[in-house]
Amino acid sequence: MLARLTSLAVLGVRAYPVRVEVDLAPGLPSFSTVGLPNEAVRESKERVRSALSNSGYALPVNRITVNLAPADVRKEGAGFDLPIALGILAAAGAFPAEALLGLGVVGELALDGSIRPVRGVLPMAVAAGQDGLHAIIVPDENAREAAVVQGVDVLAAKRLDQVVAHLVEREPLPKAGADGLLLEKAQALAGLDMNEVRGQEHVKRALTIAAAGGHNVLMSGPPGSGKTMLSRRLSTILPPLSFSEAVEVTQVASVAGVLTAGQALVAQRPFRAPHHTVSDAGLIGGGTVPRPGEVSLAHHGVLFLDELPEFKKSVLEVLRQPMESGQVTITRAAATVDFPARFMLVAAMNPCPCGYYGDPKRQCSCSPQQIRNYLSRVSGPLMDRIDLQIEVPAVPFKDLAAETAGPPSAELRAQVVAARELQARRLHGSGIFCNAQMTTSLTRRHCRLSREGLSLLERAMERFKLSARAYGRILKIARTVADLDAQEDIGLSHLSEAISYRSLDRGLL
């Protein structure tokens, strides 16, 4: 008496099929699971036993062996409960084993037979389609998430006996459907607006450039100057997520278990703001069972690091690799896992420990050595990877009390979207979608300067002792400034503005 069916498991942000084989053999009653199960999978026999009993089915009095293939990959989580229970019932003849052909099954069982949600259902549904399965049975709370995937029927189940009734063709499970306008409906700007920030027009201009080109930003200024307020409104001027980007973001959120109940898609660009006490693993990801960190949860969105020098130096240094490559690679003895991490870094800091160095109205109480030590917590290689370095001074009273506000987020977003469309046409076929991601060869091709521009940049490089990486960053920023002006050629004004956003290189702090 042997039954076979297909379940799915997640490795990183991708899923793979797991063949569940259940054999009922004569002998003393026992229940064993093989195929490198972890503790949660081994404990499934107790959940399955109680769920079967409380759903009106008797556990066969046989020697039960469950094999999870491939046997050389470690199996994690409780999502194998439902397929194991169905495999036992099929092997015992409760329904034809052929009913499980072409069907993926995933779900955790409660002791009363109800089916609980699991992590990573969206990548599982994607993998089910790639494996040629025609349908997948998932917990009811995960159904809308899985229904985003086209080409696979998603069947929502609440209880074990409901699944059995479907397999014996008594009562079919409901199919979950995705709203075709789901992404558009969820993309309305949520409450925040850039015109709520009084003054700081030059900072808003810099953030518009950053959003248009996908550039990293560092803001430096005294406490209360609006750095955090501006950062939280940056996502309101970023272009809307495309459907493919929304699926990628949702896959990461699904694997991390941060999707809200019944949520189908993450339609807003993520904004993650970890505290400065975050660990290396919390920021980058990791653990015994690798999970996405904050940089991956910020994929296609914004990672905001407030009080940048207060982060541990080791934490900041591990940012360098994902900022360059757009992904995180975590290596463990059992497997190597890749997590996507293409984010915009927005960092904020004070110019000194007390926060008032250079403030015309407040006296700084820090010694020169304290200021140097404070600034040195952010390494040169990390600073090189930050494209725009902006000074954010205290806001004058006349700006705070002004009746008129700056341009709203909708207006700035329209400028950003127009610039991104220019970049998409220029970079078509390269696999990237914004200026900040251009390789060295693409930068040379699309960021050509006139003779006067080359002379200006040469003088800036020599005077401010800029690195080769800073040289490339300036060219990319200048390209973005020109795109906002809808200009094909980079002019001297575009280049001058780009150079002005390297304040730390120019020794102004």
Coordinates of C-alpha atoms in Angstrom, one line a residue:
M1 CA 0.0 0.0 0.0
L2 CA 1.9 3.0 -1.3
A3 CA 0.7 6.5 -2.1
R4 CA 2.6 9.3 -3.8
L5 CA 1.9 13.0 -4.0
T6 CA 3.7 16.4 -4.4
S7 CA 4.3 19.0 -1.8
L8 CA 6.6 22.1 -1.9
A9 CA 9.2 23.6 0.2
V10 CA 11.1 26.9 0.2
L11 CA 14.9 27.4 0.0
G12 CA 15.7 31.1 0.1
V13 CA 13.0 32.9 -1.8
R14 CA 12.5 30.1 -4.3
A15 CA 10.5 26.9 -3.8
Y16 CA 11.1 23.4 -5.1
P17 CA 8.9 20.3 -5.3
V18 CA 9.1 17.6 -2.6
R19 CA 7.8 14.1 -3.5
V20 CA 5.9 12.7 -0.5
E21 CA 5.8 8.9 -0.5
V22 CA 3.7 7.1 2.2
D23 CA 4.0 3.3 2.7
L24 CA 1.8 1.2 4.9
A25 CA 3.4 -2.1 5.7
P26 CA 2.5 -5.0 7.9
G27 CA 4.2 -5.1 11.3
L28 CA 4.1 -3.5 14.7
P29 CA 2.4 0.0 14.5
S30 CA 5.0 2.7 14.1
F31 CA 5.3 6.1 12.3
S32 CA 8.7 7.2 10.9
T33 CA 9.6 10.1 8.6
V34 CA 12.8 10.0 6.5
G35 CA 14.4 12.4 4.1
L36 CA 16.4 14.7 6.3
P37 CA 13.4 16.1 8.3
N38 CA 14.0 18.8 10.9
E39 CA 12.3 18.7 14.3
A40 CA 9.1 20.4 13.1
V41 CA 8.7 17.9 10.3
R42 CA 9.4 14.9 12.7
E43 CA 6.8 16.3 15.1
S44 CA 4.2 16.2 12.3
K45 CA 3.3 12.6 13.1
E46 CA 1.6 13.8 16.4
R47 CA -0.3 16.6 14.6
V48 CA -1.3 14.2 11.8
R49 CA -2.4 11.5 14.3
S50 CA -4.7 13.9 16.2
A51 CA -6.0 15.7 13.1
L52 CA -7.0 12.4 11.5
S53 CA -8.7 11.2 14.7
N54 CA -10.6 14.5 15.2
S55 CA -11.7 14.6 11.6
G56 CA -13.3 11.2 11.8
Y57 CA -10.5 9.0 10.3
A58 CA -8.6 6.3 12.1
L59 CA -4.8 6.1 11.8
P60 CA -4.0 2.7 10.1
V61 CA -2.6 0.1 12.5
N62 CA 0.4 -0.5 10.3
R63 CA 4.1 0.4 10.0
I64 CA 3.9 3.8 8.4
T65 CA 6.9 5.2 6.6
V66 CA 7.0 8.6 5.1
N67 CA 9.7 9.6 2.7
L68 CA 10.4 13.2 1.6
A69 CA 12.4 13.3 -1.6
P70 CA 14.9 14.6 -2.5
A71 CA 16.4 12.9 0.5
D72 CA 19.6 14.9 0.5
V73 CA 18.0 18.3 1.1
R74 CA 16.9 19.2 4.6
K75 CA 13.2 19.7 5.0
E76 CA 12.0 22.5 7.3
G77 CA 8.6 23.7 8.6
A78 CA 5.2 22.3 9.2
G79 CA 3.8 22.6 5.7
F80 CA 4.1 18.9 5.1
D81 CA 1.4 18.0 7.7
L82 CA -1.5 18.0 5.2
P83 CA 0.3 16.1 2.4
I84 CA 1.4 13.4 4.9
A85 CA -2.1 13.0 6.2
L86 CA -3.5 12.8 2.7
G87 CA -0.8 10.3 1.7
I88 CA -1.8 8.1 4.7
L89 CA -5.5 8.2 3.8
A90 CA -4.8 7.4 0.1
A91 CA -2.5 4.5 1.0
A92 CA -5.3 3.2 3.3
G93 CA -7.9 3.4 0.5
A94 CA -10.0 6.3 1.8
F95 CA -9.9 7.8 -1.7
P96 CA -8.2 6.8 -5.0
A97 CA -4.5 7.6 -5.1
E98 CA -4.9 8.8 -8.7
A99 CA -6.8 11.8 -7.3
L100 CA -3.5 13.2 -6.1
L101 CA -1.8 13.2 -9.5
G102 CA -0.9 16.6 -10.8
L103 CA -1.8 18.2 -7.5
G104 CA 0.4 20.1 -5.1
V105 CA -0.5 20.1 -1.4
V106 CA 0.8 22.3 1.4
G107 CA -0.5 23.2 4.8
E108 CA 0.0 22.8 8.6
L109 CA -2.6 20.8 10.5
A110 CA -4.1 21.8 13.9
L111 CA -5.0 19.0 16.3
D112 CA -8.7 19.5 15.4
G113 CA -8.1 19.0 11.7
S114 CA -8.2 22.6 10.7
I115 CA -5.5 23.9 8.3
R116 CA -3.2 26.7 9.3
P117 CA -1.3 29.1 7.0
V118 CA 2.3 28.6 6.2
R119 CA 5.1 30.8 5.0
G120 CA 6.3 31.1 1.4
V121 CA 3.0 30.1 -0.4
L122 CA 3.6 32.5 -3.3
P123 CA 7.0 31.0 -4.4
M124 CA 5.4 27.5 -3.9
A125 CA 2.6 28.4 -6.3
V126 CA 5.2 29.6 -8.8
A127 CA 7.2 26.4 -8.4
A128 CA 4.0 24.3 -8.8
G129 CA 3.4 25.9 -12.2
Q130 CA 7.0 25.3 -13.2
D131 CA 6.7 21.6 -12.1
G132 CA 3.7 21.1 -14.4
L133 CA 1.1 20.7 -11.6
H134 CA -2.4 21.8 -12.7
A135 CA -3.6 22.8 -9.2
I136 CA -2.3 23.4 -5.7
I137 CA -4.2 23.0 -2.4
V138 CA -3.2 25.7 0.1
P139 CA -4.6 27.0 3.5
D140 CA -7.5 29.3 3.0
E141 CA -5.6 32.3 4.6
N142 CA -2.9 31.8 2.0
A143 CA -5.2 31.4 -1.0
R144 CA -5.3 35.1 -2.2
E145 CA -1.5 35.3 -2.1
A146 CA -1.1 32.1 -4.2
A147 CA -3.8 33.2 -6.7
V148 CA -1.5 35.9 -8.0
V149 CA 0.2 33.2 -10.0
Q150 CA -1.3 32.5 -13.4
G151 CA -1.6 29.0 -14.9
V152 CA -2.2 27.1 -11.7
D153 CA -5.6 26.6 -10.1
V154 CA -5.4 27.5 -6.4
L155 CA -7.8 25.6 -4.2
A156 CA -8.5 27.0 -0.7
A157 CA -8.9 24.6 2.2
K158 CA -10.0 25.2 5.8
R159 CA -10.2 21.6 7.1
L160 CA -8.8 18.2 6.4
D161 CA -12.2 16.6 5.9
Q162 CA -13.0 19.3 3.4
V163 CA -9.9 18.3 1.3
V164 CA -10.9 14.6 1.5
A165 CA -14.4 15.5 0.3
H166 CA -12.9 17.2 -2.7
L167 CA -10.7 14.2 -3.6
V168 CA -13.6 11.8 -3.5
E169 CA -15.5 14.2 -5.7
R170 CA -18.3 14.9 -3.2
E171 CA -17.7 18.6 -2.7
P172 CA -15.1 20.5 -4.7
L173 CA -12.9 23.0 -3.0
P174 CA -13.4 26.7 -3.9
K175 CA -11.0 28.2 -6.4
A176 CA -9.2 31.4 -5.3
G177 CA -9.2 34.1 -7.9
A178 CA -7.0 37.2 -8.1
D179 CA -8.4 40.6 -8.9
G180 CA -6.8 41.8 -12.1
L181 CA -6.9 45.4 -10.8
L182 CA -5.5 44.4 -7.4
L183 CA -2.2 46.2 -7.8
E184 CA -3.7 49.4 -9.1
K185 CA -6.3 49.5 -6.4
A186 CA -3.7 49.2 -3.6
Q187 CA -1.2 51.7 -5.0
A188 CA -2.9 54.9 -3.8
L189 CA -0.5 57.1 -1.8
A190 CA -1.0 56.3 1.8
G191 CA -1.5 59.5 3.8
L192 CA 2.0 61.1 3.6
D193 CA 2.9 63.9 1.2
M194 CA 6.2 65.7 0.5
N195 CA 4.4 69.1 0.7
E196 CA 3.9 68.5 4.5
V197 CA 7.6 69.3 4.9
R198 CA 8.2 73.1 5.1
G199 CA 11.3 74.5 3.6
Q200 CA 14.3 72.2 2.7
E201 CA 13.6 72.7 -1.0
H202 CA 17.2 71.8 -1.9
V203 CA 16.8 68.5 0.0
K204 CA 13.5 67.7 -1.8
R205 CA 15.3 68.4 -5.1
A206 CA 18.1 65.9 -4.1
L207 CA 15.6 63.3 -3.0
T208 CA 13.8 63.7 -6.4
I209 CA 17.1 63.1 -8.1
A210 CA 17.7 60.0 -5.9
A211 CA 14.2 58.6 -6.7
A212 CA 14.6 59.3 -10.4
G213 CA 17.9 57.4 -10.6
G214 CA 17.6 54.9 -7.7
H215 CA 20.6 56.5 -6.0
N216 CA 21.6 56.0 -2.4
V217 CA 21.4 59.1 -0.1
L218 CA 23.0 60.4 3.1
M219 CA 21.5 63.4 4.9
S220 CA 23.5 65.2 7.6
G221 CA 22.1 67.9 9.8
P222 CA 21.2 68.9 13.4
P223 CA 18.4 67.2 15.3
G224 CA 14.9 68.4 14.3
S225 CA 15.9 69.5 10.8
G226 CA 13.5 67.1 9.1
K227 CA 15.8 64.2 8.0
T228 CA 13.4 61.5 9.2
M229 CA 10.3 63.2 8.0
L230 CA 11.8 63.6 4.5
S231 CA 13.0 60.0 4.4
R232 CA 9.6 58.6 5.3
R233 CA 8.0 60.6 2.4
L234 CA 10.6 59.4 -0.2
S235 CA 8.5 56.4 -1.0
T236 CA 5.6 58.7 -2.1
I237 CA 7.6 60.0 -5.0
L238 CA 9.1 56.7 -6.1
P239 CA 7.5 55.2 -9.2
P240 CA 4.7 52.6 -8.6
L241 CA 5.8 48.9 -8.4
S242 CA 5.4 47.0 -11.6
F243 CA 3.5 43.7 -11.4
S244 CA 6.8 41.7 -11.6
E245 CA 8.4 43.8 -8.9
A246 CA 5.3 43.4 -6.7
V247 CA 5.6 39.6 -7.1
E248 CA 9.3 39.7 -6.1
V249 CA 8.6 41.9 -3.1
T250 CA 5.7 39.7 -2.0
Q251 CA 7.8 36.5 -2.3
V252 CA 10.3 37.9 0.1
A253 CA 7.6 39.0 2.5
S254 CA 5.9 35.6 2.2
V255 CA 9.1 33.7 3.1
A256 CA 9.8 36.1 6.0
G257 CA 6.2 35.6 7.3
V258 CA 5.4 39.3 7.4
L259 CA 2.4 39.3 5.0
T260 CA -0.9 40.2 6.8
A261 CA -3.6 37.6 6.8
G262 CA -5.4 37.5 3.4
Q263 CA -3.0 39.8 1.7
A264 CA -2.4 38.9 -1.9
L265 CA 0.3 41.4 -3.1
V266 CA 2.6 43.9 -1.5
A267 CA 1.6 46.9 -3.7
Q268 CA 3.6 49.7 -2.0
R269 CA 7.3 50.0 -2.2
P270 CA 8.7 48.7 1.1
F271 CA 10.1 51.1 3.7
R272 CA 12.3 49.4 6.3
A273 CA 13.8 51.4 9.2
P274 CA 15.7 49.0 11.5
H275 CA 16.9 50.3 14.9
H276 CA 20.7 50.9 15.2
T277 CA 21.0 48.0 17.6
V278 CA 20.2 45.5 14.8
S279 CA 22.5 42.6 14.4
D280 CA 24.4 41.5 11.3
A281 CA 21.9 38.6 10.8
G282 CA 18.9 40.9 11.4
L283 CA 20.1 43.3 8.7
I284 CA 21.5 40.9 6.1
G285 CA 19.6 37.8 6.9
G286 CA 20.8 34.4 8.2
G287 CA 20.1 32.1 11.1
T288 CA 20.3 28.3 11.3
V289 CA 17.4 28.3 8.8
P290 CA 18.3 31.3 6.6
R291 CA 15.7 34.0 6.6
P292 CA 15.6 37.3 4.8
G293 CA 17.0 40.3 6.6
E294 CA 16.0 43.9 6.5
V295 CA 18.0 44.5 3.3
S296 CA 15.9 41.9 1.5
L297 CA 12.6 43.1 3.1
A298 CA 13.5 46.5 1.5
H299 CA 13.9 44.9 -2.0
H300 CA 12.6 47.4 -4.6
G301 CA 12.1 49.9 -1.8
V302 CA 13.9 52.0 0.8
L303 CA 16.2 51.0 3.6
F304 CA 16.3 53.8 6.1
L305 CA 19.2 53.9 8.6
D306 CA 18.7 56.7 11.1
E307 CA 21.6 57.8 13.3
L308 CA 24.0 56.0 10.9
P309 CA 27.2 56.3 13.0
E310 CA 25.4 54.6 15.9
F311 CA 25.2 51.3 14.0
K312 CA 27.9 48.8 14.8
K313 CA 30.8 49.1 12.4
S314 CA 30.5 45.3 11.5
V315 CA 26.8 45.8 10.6
L316 CA 27.6 48.7 8.3
E317 CA 30.4 46.9 6.6
V318 CA 28.2 43.9 5.6
L319 CA 26.1 46.4 3.7
R320 CA 28.8 47.0 1.1
Q321 CA 28.3 43.8 -0.9
P322 CA 24.5 43.9 -1.3
M323 CA 24.7 47.6 -2.2
E324 CA 26.9 46.7 -5.2
S325 CA 25.4 43.3 -6.3
G326 CA 21.7 43.7 -5.4
Q327 CA 21.6 40.4 -3.6
V328 CA 22.7 38.6 -0.4
T329 CA 24.4 35.2 -0.4
I330 CA 24.2 33.2 2.8
T331 CA 26.3 30.1 2.9
R332 CA 25.6 27.3 5.4
A333 CA 26.9 23.7 5.6
A334 CA 23.7 22.3 4.0
A335 CA 23.1 24.9 1.3
T336 CA 23.9 28.3 -0.2
V337 CA 20.9 30.6 -0.3
D338 CA 20.5 33.9 -2.3
F339 CA 18.1 36.6 -1.2
P340 CA 17.3 39.6 -3.5
A341 CA 18.4 43.0 -2.0
R342 CA 18.1 45.7 -4.6
F343 CA 17.2 48.7 -2.4
M344 CA 17.7 52.4 -2.1
L345 CA 19.8 53.2 1.0
V346 CA 18.7 56.4 2.8
A347 CA 20.8 57.2 5.8
A348 CA 20.7 60.1 8.3
M349 CA 23.2 61.3 10.7
N350 CA 24.2 64.3 12.9
P351 CA 27.4 66.2 12.0
C352 CA 28.8 65.5 15.5
P353 CA 27.8 63.6 18.7
C354 CA 25.9 66.6 20.1
G355 CA 24.4 67.3 16.7
Y356 CA 25.1 71.1 16.4
Y357 CA 28.5 71.3 14.7
G358 CA 28.2 74.0 12.1
D359 CA 24.8 75.2 13.3
P360 CA 24.8 79.1 13.3
K361 CA 22.3 79.3 16.2
R362 CA 23.5 76.5 18.6
Q363 CA 27.0 76.1 20.0
C364 CA 28.6 72.7 19.5
S365 CA 30.0 71.1 22.7
C366 CA 32.2 68.5 20.9
S367 CA 35.9 68.6 20.6
P368 CA 37.6 68.2 17.2
Q369 CA 38.7 64.7 18.2
Q370 CA 35.2 63.7 19.2
I371 CA 33.9 64.9 15.9
R372 CA 36.6 63.0 13.9
N373 CA 35.9 59.8 15.9
Y374 CA 32.2 60.2 15.3
L375 CA 32.5 60.6 11.6
S376 CA 35.1 57.9 11.2
R377 CA 32.5 55.3 12.3
V378 CA 31.2 55.4 8.7
S379 CA 34.0 53.9 6.6
G380 CA 35.3 55.5 3.4
P381 CA 34.4 52.5 1.3
L382 CA 30.8 52.6 2.5
M383 CA 30.7 56.4 2.0
D384 CA 31.9 55.9 -1.6
R385 CA 28.8 53.8 -2.3
I386 CA 26.5 56.6 -1.2
D387 CA 25.7 58.7 -4.3
L388 CA 24.2 61.9 -2.8
Q389 CA 25.5 63.4 0.4
I390 CA 23.2 66.2 1.5
E391 CA 23.4 68.9 4.2
V392 CA 20.0 69.4 6.0
P393 CA 20.2 72.6 8.0
A394 CA 17.7 73.7 10.7
V395 CA 14.5 75.1 9.2
P396 CA 14.1 78.9 9.6
F397 CA 11.0 80.1 11.4
K398 CA 9.7 81.9 8.3
D399 CA 9.7 78.6 6.4
L400 CA 7.9 76.8 9.3
A401 CA 5.2 79.5 9.4
A402 CA 4.8 79.8 5.7
E403 CA 1.3 79.4 4.3
T404 CA 2.5 78.1 1.0
A405 CA 3.9 74.6 0.6
G406 CA 6.3 73.0 -1.9
P407 CA 5.2 70.8 -4.7
P408 CA 3.1 67.8 -3.7
S409 CA 4.3 64.2 -3.9
A410 CA 2.1 63.5 -7.0
E411 CA 3.9 66.3 -9.0
L412 CA 7.3 65.1 -8.0
R413 CA 6.4 61.5 -8.7
A414 CA 5.3 62.5 -12.2
Q415 CA 8.8 63.9 -12.8
V416 CA 10.4 60.8 -11.4
V417 CA 8.3 58.5 -13.6
A418 CA 9.1 60.5 -16.7
A419 CA 12.8 60.2 -16.0
R420 CA 12.5 56.5 -15.3
E421 CA 10.8 56.0 -18.6
L422 CA 13.7 57.7 -20.4
Q423 CA 16.1 55.4 -18.5
A424 CA 14.0 52.3 -19.4
R425 CA 14.2 53.1 -23.1
R426 CA 17.9 53.8 -22.9
L427 CA 18.7 50.7 -20.9
H428 CA 16.3 48.3 -22.7
G429 CA 17.7 44.8 -22.9
S430 CA 20.4 45.4 -20.3
G431 CA 18.5 43.8 -17.4
I432 CA 18.6 47.0 -15.3
F433 CA 16.0 49.8 -15.0
C434 CA 17.7 52.9 -13.5
N435 CA 20.9 54.9 -13.7
A436 CA 22.2 53.8 -10.3
Q437 CA 22.5 50.2 -11.5
M438 CA 24.6 51.0 -14.6
T439 CA 27.8 49.0 -15.0
T440 CA 31.1 50.7 -15.9
S441 CA 30.6 50.0 -19.6
L442 CA 27.1 51.4 -19.6
T443 CA 28.2 54.4 -17.7
R444 CA 30.9 55.2 -20.3
R445 CA 28.4 54.7 -23.1
H446 CA 25.5 56.8 -21.7
C447 CA 27.4 59.4 -19.6
R448 CA 29.6 61.1 -22.2
L449 CA 30.8 64.6 -21.2
S450 CA 31.8 67.5 -23.4
R451 CA 35.4 68.8 -23.3
E452 CA 34.3 71.5 -20.8
G453 CA 32.6 68.9 -18.7
L454 CA 35.7 66.7 -18.6
S455 CA 37.8 69.7 -17.5
L456 CA 35.3 70.6 -14.8
L457 CA 35.2 67.0 -13.4
E458 CA 39.0 66.8 -13.6
R459 CA 39.4 69.9 -11.5
A460 CA 36.8 68.6 -8.9
M461 CA 38.6 65.2 -8.7
E462 CA 41.9 66.8 -8.0
R463 CA 40.7 69.5 -5.6
F464 CA 38.4 67.2 -3.5
K465 CA 40.6 64.1 -3.9
L466 CA 37.7 61.9 -5.1
S467 CA 38.1 58.2 -5.6
A468 CA 37.4 56.3 -8.8
R469 CA 34.1 55.0 -7.4
A470 CA 33.1 58.6 -6.6
Y471 CA 33.9 59.6 -10.2
G472 CA 31.4 57.0 -11.5
R473 CA 28.8 58.1 -9.0
I474 CA 29.0 61.7 -10.1
L475 CA 28.6 60.6 -13.8
K476 CA 25.5 58.6 -12.9
I477 CA 23.9 61.5 -10.9
A478 CA 24.6 63.9 -13.7
R479 CA 22.9 61.5 -16.1
T480 CA 19.8 61.5 -13.8
V481 CA 19.8 65.3 -13.5
A482 CA 19.8 65.5 -17.3
D483 CA 17.0 62.9 -17.5
L484 CA 14.9 65.0 -15.2
D485 CA 15.4 67.9 -17.6
A486 CA 14.6 65.6 -20.5
Q487 CA 18.0 66.3 -22.0
E488 CA 20.0 63.6 -23.9
D489 CA 23.3 65.4 -23.3
I490 CA 24.8 66.0 -19.9
G491 CA 25.5 69.8 -19.6
L492 CA 27.7 71.7 -17.3
S493 CA 24.8 72.6 -15.0
H494 CA 23.9 68.9 -14.6
L495 CA 27.5 68.0 -13.8
S496 CA 27.9 70.9 -11.4
E497 CA 24.8 69.9 -9.5
A498 CA 26.0 66.3 -9.3
I499 CA 29.4 67.4 -7.9
S500 CA 27.6 69.5 -5.3
Y501 CA 26.0 66.4 -3.8
R502 CA 29.4 65.1 -2.6
S503 CA 29.6 67.2 0.6
L504 CA 31.6 64.7 2.7
D505 CA 34.2 64.4 -0.1
R506 CA 34.4 68.2 -0.2
G507 CA 35.2 68.2 3.5
L508 CA 32.2 70.4 4.4
L509 CA 31.3 68.4 7.5

